[in-house]
Coordinates of C-alpha atoms in Angstrom, one line a residue:
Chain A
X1 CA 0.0 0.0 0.0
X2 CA 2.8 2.3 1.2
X3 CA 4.4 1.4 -2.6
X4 CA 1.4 4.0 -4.2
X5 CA 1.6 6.5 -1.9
X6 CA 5.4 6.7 -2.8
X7 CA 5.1 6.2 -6.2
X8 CA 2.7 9.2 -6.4
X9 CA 4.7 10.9 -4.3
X10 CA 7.4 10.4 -6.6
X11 CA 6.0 10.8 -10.1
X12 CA 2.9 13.2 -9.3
X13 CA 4.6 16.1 -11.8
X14 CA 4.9 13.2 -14.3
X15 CA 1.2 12.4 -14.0
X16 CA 0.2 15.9 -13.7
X17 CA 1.7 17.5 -16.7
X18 CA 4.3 14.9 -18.1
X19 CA 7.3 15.9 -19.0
X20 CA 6.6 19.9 -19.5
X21 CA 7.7 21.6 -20.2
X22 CA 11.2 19.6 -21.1
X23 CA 8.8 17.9 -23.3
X24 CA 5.1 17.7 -24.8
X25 CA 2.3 18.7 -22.0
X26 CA 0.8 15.5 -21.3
X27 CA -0.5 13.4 -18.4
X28 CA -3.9 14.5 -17.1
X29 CA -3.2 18.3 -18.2
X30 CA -2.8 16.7 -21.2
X31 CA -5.8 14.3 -21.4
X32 CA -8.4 16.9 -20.0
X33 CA -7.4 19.4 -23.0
X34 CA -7.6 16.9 -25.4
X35 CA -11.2 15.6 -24.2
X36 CA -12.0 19.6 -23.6
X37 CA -11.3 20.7 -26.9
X38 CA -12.6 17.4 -28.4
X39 CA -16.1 17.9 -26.9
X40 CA -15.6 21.8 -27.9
X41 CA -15.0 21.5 -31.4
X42 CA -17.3 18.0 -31.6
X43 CA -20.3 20.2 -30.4
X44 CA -21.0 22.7 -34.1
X45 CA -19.8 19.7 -35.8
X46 CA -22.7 17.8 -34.0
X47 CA -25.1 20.2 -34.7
X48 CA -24.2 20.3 -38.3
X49 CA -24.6 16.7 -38.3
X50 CA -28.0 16.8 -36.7
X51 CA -29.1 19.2 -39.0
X52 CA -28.0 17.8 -42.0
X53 CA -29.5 14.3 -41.0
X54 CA -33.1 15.7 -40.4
X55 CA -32.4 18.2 -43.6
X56 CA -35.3 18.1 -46.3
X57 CA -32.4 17.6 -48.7
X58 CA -31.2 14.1 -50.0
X59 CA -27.5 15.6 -51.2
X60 CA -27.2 16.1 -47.5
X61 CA -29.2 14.0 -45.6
X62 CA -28.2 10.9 -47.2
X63 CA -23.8 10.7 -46.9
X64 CA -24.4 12.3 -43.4
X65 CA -26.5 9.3 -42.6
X66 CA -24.0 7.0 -43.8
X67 CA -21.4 8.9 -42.4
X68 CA -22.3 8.7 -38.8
X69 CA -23.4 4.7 -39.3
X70 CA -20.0 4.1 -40.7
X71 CA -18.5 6.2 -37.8
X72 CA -21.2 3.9 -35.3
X73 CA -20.1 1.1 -36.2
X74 CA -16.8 0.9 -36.2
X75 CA -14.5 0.6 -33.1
X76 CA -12.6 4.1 -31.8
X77 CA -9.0 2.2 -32.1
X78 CA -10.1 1.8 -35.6
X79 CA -10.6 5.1 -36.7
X80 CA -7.6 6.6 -34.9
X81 CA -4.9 4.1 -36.8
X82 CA -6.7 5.2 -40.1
X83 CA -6.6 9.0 -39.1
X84 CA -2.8 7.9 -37.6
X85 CA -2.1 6.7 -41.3
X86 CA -4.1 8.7 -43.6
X87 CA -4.0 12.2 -41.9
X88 CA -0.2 12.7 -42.9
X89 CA -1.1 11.4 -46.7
X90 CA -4.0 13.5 -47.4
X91 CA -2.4 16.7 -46.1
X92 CA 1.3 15.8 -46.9
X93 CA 2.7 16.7 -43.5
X94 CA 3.6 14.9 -40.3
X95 CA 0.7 15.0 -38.0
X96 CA 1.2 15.3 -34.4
X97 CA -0.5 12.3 -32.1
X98 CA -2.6 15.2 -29.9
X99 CA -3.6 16.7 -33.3
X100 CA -4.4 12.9 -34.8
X101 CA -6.2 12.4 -31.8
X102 CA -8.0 15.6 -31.7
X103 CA -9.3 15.0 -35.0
X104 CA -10.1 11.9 -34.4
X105 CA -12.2 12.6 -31.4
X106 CA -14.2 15.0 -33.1
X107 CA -15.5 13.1 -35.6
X108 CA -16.0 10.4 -33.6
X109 CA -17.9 12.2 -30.4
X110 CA -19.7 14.8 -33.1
X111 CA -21.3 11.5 -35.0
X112 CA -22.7 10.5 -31.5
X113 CA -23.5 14.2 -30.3
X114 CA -25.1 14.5 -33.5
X115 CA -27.7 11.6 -32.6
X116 CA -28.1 13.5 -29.2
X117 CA -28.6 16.5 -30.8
X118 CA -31.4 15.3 -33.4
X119 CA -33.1 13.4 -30.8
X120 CA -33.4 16.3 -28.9
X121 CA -34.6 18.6 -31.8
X122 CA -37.2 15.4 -32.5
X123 CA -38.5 15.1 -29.2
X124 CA -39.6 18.7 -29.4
X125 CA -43.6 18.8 -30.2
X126 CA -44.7 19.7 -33.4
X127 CA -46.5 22.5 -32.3
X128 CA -43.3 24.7 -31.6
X129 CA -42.5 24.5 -35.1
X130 CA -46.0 25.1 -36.3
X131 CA -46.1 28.4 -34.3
X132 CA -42.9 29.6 -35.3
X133 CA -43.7 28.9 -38.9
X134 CA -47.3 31.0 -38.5
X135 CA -45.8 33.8 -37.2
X136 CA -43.5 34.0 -39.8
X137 CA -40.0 32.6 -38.8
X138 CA -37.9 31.0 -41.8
X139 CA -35.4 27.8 -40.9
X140 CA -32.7 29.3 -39.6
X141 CA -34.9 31.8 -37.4
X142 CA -36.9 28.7 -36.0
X143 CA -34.1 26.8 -35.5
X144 CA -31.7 29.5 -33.7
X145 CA -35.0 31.1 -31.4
X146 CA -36.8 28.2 -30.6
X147 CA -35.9 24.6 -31.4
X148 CA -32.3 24.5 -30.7
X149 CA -32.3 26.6 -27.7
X150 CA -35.0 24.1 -26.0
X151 CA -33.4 20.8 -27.5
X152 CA -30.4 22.3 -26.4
X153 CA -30.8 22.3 -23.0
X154 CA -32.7 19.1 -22.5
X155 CA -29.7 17.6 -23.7
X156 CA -27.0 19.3 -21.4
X157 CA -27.3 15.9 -19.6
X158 CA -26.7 13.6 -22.5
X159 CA -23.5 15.9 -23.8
X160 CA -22.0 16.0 -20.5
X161 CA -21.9 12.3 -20.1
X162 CA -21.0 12.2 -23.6
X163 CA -17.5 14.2 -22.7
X164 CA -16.8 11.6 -19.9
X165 CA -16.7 9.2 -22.6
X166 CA -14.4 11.2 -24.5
X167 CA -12.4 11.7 -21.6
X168 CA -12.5 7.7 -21.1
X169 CA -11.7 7.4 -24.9
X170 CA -8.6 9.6 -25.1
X171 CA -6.8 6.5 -23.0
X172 CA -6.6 5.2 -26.5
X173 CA -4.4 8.1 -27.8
X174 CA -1.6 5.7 -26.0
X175 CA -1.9 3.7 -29.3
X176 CA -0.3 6.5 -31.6
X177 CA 1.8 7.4 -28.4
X178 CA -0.7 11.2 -27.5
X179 CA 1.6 11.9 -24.1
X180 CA -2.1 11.7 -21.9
X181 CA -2.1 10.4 -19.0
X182 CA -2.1 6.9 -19.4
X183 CA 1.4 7.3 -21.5
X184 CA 2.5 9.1 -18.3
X185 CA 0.9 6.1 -16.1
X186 CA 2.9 3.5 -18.6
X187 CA 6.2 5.6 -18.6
X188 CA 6.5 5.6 -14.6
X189 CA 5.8 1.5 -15.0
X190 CA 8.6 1.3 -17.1
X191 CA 11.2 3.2 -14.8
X192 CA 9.8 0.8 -12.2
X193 CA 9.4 -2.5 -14.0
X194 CA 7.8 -3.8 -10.8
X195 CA 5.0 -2.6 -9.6
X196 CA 2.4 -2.3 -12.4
X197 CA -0.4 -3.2 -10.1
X198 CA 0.4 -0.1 -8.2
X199 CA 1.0 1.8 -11.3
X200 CA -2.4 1.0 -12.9
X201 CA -4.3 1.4 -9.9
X202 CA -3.4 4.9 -9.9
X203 CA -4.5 5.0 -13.5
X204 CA -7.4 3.9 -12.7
X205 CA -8.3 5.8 -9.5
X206 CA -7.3 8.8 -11.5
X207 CA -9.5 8.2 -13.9
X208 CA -12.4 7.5 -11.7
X209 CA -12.0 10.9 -9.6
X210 CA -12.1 12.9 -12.8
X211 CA -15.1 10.8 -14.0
X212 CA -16.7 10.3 -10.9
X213 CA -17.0 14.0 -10.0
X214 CA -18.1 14.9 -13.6
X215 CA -20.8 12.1 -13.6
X216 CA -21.6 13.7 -10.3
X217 CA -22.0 17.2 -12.2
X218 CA -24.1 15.6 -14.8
X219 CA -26.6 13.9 -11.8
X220 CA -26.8 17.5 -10.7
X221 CA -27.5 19.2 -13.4
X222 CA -30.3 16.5 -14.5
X223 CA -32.1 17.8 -11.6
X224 CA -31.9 21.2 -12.2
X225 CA -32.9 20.8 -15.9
X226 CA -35.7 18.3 -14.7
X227 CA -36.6 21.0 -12.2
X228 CA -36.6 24.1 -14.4
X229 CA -38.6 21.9 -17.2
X230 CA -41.1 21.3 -14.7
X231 CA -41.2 25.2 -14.5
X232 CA -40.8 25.2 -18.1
X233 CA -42.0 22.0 -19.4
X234 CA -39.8 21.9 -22.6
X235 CA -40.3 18.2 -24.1
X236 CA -43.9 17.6 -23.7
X237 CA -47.1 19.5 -25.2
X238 CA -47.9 22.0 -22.5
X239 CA -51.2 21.6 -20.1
X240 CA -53.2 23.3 -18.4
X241 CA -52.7 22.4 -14.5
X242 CA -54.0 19.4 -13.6
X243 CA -56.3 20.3 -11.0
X244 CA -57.7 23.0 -14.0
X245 CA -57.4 25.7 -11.6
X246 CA -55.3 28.7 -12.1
X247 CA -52.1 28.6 -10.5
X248 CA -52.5 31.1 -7.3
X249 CA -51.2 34.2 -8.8
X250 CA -53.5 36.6 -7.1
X251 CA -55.1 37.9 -10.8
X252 CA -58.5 38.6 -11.2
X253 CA -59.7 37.0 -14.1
X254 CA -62.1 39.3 -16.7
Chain B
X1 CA -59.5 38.7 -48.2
X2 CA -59.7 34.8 -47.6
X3 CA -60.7 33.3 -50.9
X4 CA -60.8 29.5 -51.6
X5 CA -61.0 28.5 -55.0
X6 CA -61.8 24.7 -56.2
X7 CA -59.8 23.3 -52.9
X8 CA -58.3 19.7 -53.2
X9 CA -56.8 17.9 -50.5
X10 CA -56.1 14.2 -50.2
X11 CA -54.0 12.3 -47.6
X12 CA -53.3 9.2 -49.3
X13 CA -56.5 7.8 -50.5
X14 CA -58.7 9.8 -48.1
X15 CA -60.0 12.7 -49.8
X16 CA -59.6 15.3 -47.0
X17 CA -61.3 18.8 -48.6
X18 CA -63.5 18.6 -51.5
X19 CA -64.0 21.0 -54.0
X20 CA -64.1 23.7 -51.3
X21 CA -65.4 27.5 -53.0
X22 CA -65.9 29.8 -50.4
X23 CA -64.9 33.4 -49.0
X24 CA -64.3 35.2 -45.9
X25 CA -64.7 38.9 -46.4
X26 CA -63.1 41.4 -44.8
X27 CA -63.7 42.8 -41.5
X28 CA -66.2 38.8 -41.4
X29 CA -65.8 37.0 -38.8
X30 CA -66.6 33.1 -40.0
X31 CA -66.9 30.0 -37.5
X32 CA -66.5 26.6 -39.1
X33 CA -68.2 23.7 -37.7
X34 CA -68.8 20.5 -37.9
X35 CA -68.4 16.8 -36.4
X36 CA -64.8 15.5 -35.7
X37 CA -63.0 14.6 -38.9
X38 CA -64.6 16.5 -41.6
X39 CA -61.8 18.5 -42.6
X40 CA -62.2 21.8 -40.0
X41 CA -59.0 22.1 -39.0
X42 CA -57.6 20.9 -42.3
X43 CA -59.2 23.7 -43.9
X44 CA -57.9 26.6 -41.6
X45 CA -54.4 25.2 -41.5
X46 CA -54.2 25.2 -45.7
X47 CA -55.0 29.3 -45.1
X48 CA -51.1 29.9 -43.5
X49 CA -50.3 26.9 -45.4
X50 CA -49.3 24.2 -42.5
X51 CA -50.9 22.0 -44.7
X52 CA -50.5 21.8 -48.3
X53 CA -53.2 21.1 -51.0
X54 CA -53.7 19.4 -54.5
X55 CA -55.2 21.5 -56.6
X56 CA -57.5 24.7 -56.4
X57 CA -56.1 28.3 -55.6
X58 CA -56.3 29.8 -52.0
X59 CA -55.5 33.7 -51.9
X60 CA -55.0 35.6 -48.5
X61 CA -55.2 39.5 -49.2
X62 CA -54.6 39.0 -52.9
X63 CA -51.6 36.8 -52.3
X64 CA -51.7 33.2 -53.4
X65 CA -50.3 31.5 -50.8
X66 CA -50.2 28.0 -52.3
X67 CA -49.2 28.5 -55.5
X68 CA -45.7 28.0 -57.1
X69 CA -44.2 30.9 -56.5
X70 CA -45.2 31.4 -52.9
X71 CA -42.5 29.6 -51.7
X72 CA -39.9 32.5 -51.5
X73 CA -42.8 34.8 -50.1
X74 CA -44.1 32.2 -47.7
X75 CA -42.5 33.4 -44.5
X76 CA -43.9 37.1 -45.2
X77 CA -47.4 35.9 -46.0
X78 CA -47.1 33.8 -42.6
X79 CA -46.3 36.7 -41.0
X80 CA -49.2 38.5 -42.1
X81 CA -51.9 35.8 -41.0
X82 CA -52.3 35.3 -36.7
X83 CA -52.6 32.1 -36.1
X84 CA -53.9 30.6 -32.9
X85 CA -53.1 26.5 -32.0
X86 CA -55.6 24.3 -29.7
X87 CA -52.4 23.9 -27.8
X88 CA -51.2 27.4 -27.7
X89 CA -47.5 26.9 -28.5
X90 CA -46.6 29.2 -26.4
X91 CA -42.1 28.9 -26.5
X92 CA -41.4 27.4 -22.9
X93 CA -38.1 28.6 -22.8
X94 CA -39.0 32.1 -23.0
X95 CA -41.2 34.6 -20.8
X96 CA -44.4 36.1 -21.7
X97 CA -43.3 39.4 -23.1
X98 CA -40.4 37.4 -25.3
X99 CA -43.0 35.4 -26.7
X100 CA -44.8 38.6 -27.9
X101 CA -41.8 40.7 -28.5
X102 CA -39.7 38.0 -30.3
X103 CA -41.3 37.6 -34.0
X104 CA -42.2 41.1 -34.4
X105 CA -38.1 41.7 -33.6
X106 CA -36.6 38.9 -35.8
X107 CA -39.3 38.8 -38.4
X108 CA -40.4 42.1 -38.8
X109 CA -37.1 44.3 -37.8
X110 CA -38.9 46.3 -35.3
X111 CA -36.7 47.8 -32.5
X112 CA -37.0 45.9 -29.1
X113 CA -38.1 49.5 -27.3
X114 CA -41.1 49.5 -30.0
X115 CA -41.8 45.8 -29.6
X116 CA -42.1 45.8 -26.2
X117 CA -44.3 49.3 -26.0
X118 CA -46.7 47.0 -28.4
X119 CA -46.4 43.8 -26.6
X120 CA -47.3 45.7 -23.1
X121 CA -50.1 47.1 -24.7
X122 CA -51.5 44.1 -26.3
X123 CA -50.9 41.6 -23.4
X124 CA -52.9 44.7 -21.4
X125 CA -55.4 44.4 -23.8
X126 CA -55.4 40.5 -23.3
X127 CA -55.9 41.1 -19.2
X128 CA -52.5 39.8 -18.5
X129 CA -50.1 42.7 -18.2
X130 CA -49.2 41.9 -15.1
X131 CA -47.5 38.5 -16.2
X132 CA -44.9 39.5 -18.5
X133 CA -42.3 38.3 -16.9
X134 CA -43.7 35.1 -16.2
X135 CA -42.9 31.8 -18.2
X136 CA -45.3 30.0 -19.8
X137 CA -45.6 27.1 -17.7
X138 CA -46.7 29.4 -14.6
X139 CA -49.9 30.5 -16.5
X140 CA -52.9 28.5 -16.8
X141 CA -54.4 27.3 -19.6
X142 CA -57.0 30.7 -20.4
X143 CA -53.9 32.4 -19.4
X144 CA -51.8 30.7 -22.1
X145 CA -54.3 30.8 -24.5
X146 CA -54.5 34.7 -24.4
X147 CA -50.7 35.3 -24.4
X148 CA -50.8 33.3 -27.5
X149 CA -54.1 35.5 -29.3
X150 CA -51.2 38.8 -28.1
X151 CA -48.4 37.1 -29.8
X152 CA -50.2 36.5 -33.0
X153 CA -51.8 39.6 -32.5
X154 CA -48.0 41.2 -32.6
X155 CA -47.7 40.9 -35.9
X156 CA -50.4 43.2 -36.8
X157 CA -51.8 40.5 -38.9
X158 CA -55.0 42.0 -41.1
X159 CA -56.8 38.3 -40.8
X160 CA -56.2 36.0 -37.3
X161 CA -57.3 32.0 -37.9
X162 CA -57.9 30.0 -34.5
X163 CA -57.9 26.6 -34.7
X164 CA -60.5 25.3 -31.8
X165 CA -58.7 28.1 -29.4
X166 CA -60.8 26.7 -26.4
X167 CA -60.9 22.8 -26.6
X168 CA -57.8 22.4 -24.7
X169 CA -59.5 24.1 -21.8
X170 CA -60.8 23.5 -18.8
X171 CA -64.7 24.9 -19.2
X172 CA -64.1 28.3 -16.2
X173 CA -61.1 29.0 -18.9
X174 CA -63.1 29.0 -21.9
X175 CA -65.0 32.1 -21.2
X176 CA -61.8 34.2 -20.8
X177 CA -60.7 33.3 -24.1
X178 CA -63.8 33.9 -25.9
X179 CA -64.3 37.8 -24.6
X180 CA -60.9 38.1 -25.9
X181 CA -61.7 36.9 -29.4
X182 CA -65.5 38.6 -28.9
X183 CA -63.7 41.9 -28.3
X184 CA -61.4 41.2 -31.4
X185 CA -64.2 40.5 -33.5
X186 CA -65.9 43.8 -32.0
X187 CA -62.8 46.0 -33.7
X188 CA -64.0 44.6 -37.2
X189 CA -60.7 41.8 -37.3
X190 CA -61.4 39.6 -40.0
X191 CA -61.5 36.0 -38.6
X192 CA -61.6 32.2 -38.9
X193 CA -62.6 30.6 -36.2
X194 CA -63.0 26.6 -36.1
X195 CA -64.6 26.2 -33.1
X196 CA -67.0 23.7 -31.1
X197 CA -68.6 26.8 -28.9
X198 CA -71.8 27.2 -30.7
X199 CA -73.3 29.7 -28.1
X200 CA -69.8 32.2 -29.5
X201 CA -70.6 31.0 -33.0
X202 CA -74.0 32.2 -32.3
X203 CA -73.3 35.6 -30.8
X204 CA -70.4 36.3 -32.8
X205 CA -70.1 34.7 -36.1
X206 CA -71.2 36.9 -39.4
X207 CA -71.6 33.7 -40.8
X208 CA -71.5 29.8 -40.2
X209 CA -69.6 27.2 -42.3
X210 CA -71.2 23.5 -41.9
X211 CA -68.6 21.2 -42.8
X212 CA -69.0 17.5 -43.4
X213 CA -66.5 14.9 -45.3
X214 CA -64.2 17.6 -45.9
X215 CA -67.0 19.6 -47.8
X216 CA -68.9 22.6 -47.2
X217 CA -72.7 21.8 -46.7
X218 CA -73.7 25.0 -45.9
X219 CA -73.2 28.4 -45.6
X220 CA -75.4 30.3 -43.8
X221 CA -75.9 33.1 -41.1
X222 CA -75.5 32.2 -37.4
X223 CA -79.7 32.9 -36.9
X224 CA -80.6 31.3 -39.8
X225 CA -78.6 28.2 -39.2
X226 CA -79.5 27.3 -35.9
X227 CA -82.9 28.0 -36.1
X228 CA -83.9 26.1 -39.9
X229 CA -80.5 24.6 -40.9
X230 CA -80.8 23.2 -44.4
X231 CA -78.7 20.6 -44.9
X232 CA -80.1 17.4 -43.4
X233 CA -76.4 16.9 -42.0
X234 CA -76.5 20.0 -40.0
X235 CA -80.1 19.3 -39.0
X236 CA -78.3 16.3 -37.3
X237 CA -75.7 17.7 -36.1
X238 CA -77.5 20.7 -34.3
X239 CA -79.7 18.1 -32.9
X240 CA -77.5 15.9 -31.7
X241 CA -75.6 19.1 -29.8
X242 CA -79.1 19.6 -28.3
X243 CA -79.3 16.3 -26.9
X244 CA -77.4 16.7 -24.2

């Protein structure tokens, strides 16, 4: 037991920020930009997607479709060796592993995001669209006043999980050797050669403090977004209150 | 200023308006009515064009607003026909006066200072001033229903359609809703009105459409068609409302 405490003790800078800045930034620093800017750029790309996908328009609907079931369907590792191998040919220049990866991870978490995103948009009644349409509103009015704002926000659950995934999924930037944190975790086990037990259970706990607290987050904010829908009921068609009298609001009626 | 010409709809197989001719003049204020499924609300939703239809020509203020060419003009012709849902529609996400203020801003290009001096004064003229601030879900239904007659009402439309404005309610909420559209109808807004409330038809209407099967039976004013209907349809119809 007194083997992790020392080897933390010892190797904390190297887990923290790897081996900056005598080298690339990497370790957790490292992995929490890459899953940061991942999820930041995967988020327009997403909404592209979505849009796209429920566009009226075949030329776009359709290769978007196929796009994110091809990216669906295949395995992560997968699409980071072909990015690791066909990045550098198609733009004729050596590609970083962070950038590879970064790439990689947008694709990959924007095809997802981008089934969040239209479920959201779907799960919207009708009738918002209706009532924008009366009163006059064109697409990209009805989209950026009232259906993306709403489907928006009942999603902020679903995308925040979605970037603990990515931050589970960068581990796999180890492959085409990103300096995250499980390079940093592996590095330390090769100085010491003995003790990867002790090694990868401070990967792991690592990992499940970041995680842990953002799933946390997430459980928090699903209550507050639960709580201000029932305020502002977002998702379903709106009622009048149940008991069909006026909420007490101390109006006369005419 | 609501003229349908030879109106064809089908959905699928099922012929949904028949061969509908009719006019609402301006400053008329015309209730349709008829059993569930013959084509009511159909009809009033091809007028903004929510629904599409076959053949025929439908012309709002002179404009033809299912024609060809309507497409690029749609949004403006929209804009210029208030159009009140069963459901209301209100958008949850933003207050009362946002809901009012946000079409004439983004639609219309009217300045926010403007917009809101309007939106104050209709939701005043709705009785419900004094929830501007308030989100949607905090109203009731009436309440709803009225903020959504103000925020079609924004748009200084010359013609309003409501689509059964008061089924949705709960009956104490109906009545709040119908002085609202009474009062409308009293400042000489031309109006459609699908509606179940034969006692505001009554009052109210200039005249009364009988729909059946996605046709028109009848056409006829309010006295005259609830006192010696002519269609043997609407003789039904009327009697079976008596019934109970």
């Amino acid at each position: 037991m007194w083997s992790v405490v020392d080897i933390v003790r010892d190797n904390w800078l190297l887990l923290l920020i790897g081996q900056y800045p005598h080298g690339p930034l990497g370790g957790i620093a490292a992995t929490l930009i890459l899953s940061v800017f991942g999820i930041l750029l995967a988020f327009p790309v997403s909404v592209a997607l979505a849009l796209a996908r429920l566009s009226p328009w075949r030329v776009l609907r359709w290769p978007v479709t196929g796009l994110v079931y091809a990216t669906r369907g295949i395995p992560l590792l997968m699409i980071i060796l072909w990015t690791y191998f066909l990045l550098p040919v198609l733009t004729g220049h050596t590609v970083s592993g962070f950038t590879t990866m970064l790439c990689t991870l947008v694709l990959y978490e924007g095809c997802y995001l981008s089934e969040v995103v239209r479920a959201g948009i779907e799960a919207l009644p009708k009738g918002q669209s209706e009532a924008a349409k009366s009163l006059g509103h064109g697409y990209y009015g009805r989209m950026r006043y009232i259906i993306l704002p709403q489907a928006l926000f009942n999603m902020l659950p679903s995308m925040l999980s979605q970037f603990i995934s990515t931050i589970q999924d960068t581990t796999l930037g180890y492959v085409i050797n990103v300096q995250e944190l499980t390079f940093a975790a592996n590095q330390v086990n090769n100085q010491l050669l003995t003790q990867p037990f002790q090694v990868f259970f401070i990967l792991a706990i690592t990992y499940f403090v970041v995680c842990f607290t953002l799933t946390q987050a997430t459980h928090w904010l699903e209550r507050r977004v639960a709580a201000r829908r029932r305020g502002i009921p977002a998702a379903v068609p709106v009622t009048p209150a149940a008991d069909g009298l006026p909420l007490p609001t101390g109006e006369e009626l005419p | 200023m609501i003229s349908f010409v030879d109106v064809n709809k089908w959905y699928g197989d099922y012929h949904a308006l028949c061969d509908i001719n009719a006019e609402v003049a301006k400053g008329e204020v015309v209730v349709v009515c008829g059993p569930s499924g013959s084509g009511k609300s159909t009809l009033i939703r091809t007028v903004n064009r929510l629904e599409e239809i076959k053949s025929g020509k439908l012309t709002v203020d002179g404009a033809d607003i299912q024609g060809p060419r309507a497409a690029r003009d749609l949004n403006r012709m929209r804009s210029r026909i208030g159009f009140v849902f069963q459901s209301f529609n209100l958008f949850p996400h933003l207050s009362v006066l946002e809901n009012v203020t946000l079409s004439p801003m983004k639609v219309r290009g009217v300045k926010r200072e403007d917009a809101r001096a309007t939106a104050m004064r209709l939701l005043t003229r709705v009785g419900l001033a004094n929830k501007a601030g308030s989100f949607p879900a905090q109203l009731s239904g009436g309440q709803q229903q009225r903020v959504a007659i103000a925020r079609a009402l924004a748009m200084e439309p010359p013609a309003m359609l409501f689509d059964e404005p008061t089924s949705a309610l709960d009956p104490e909420m109906v009545g709040e809703v119908l002085s609202v559209m009474r009062g409308l109808a009293e400042d000489g807004m031309t109006m459609m009105c699908v509606t179940h409330e034969m006692g505001f038809a009554r009052e109210v209407a200039d005249r009364v459409w009988f729909m059946d099967a996605g046709r028109i039976l009848e056409v006829a004013d309010p006295e005259t068609f609830f006192s010696s209907p002519q269609h043997p349809r609407s003789q039904r119809f009327l009697s079976d409302l008596r019934a109970h």
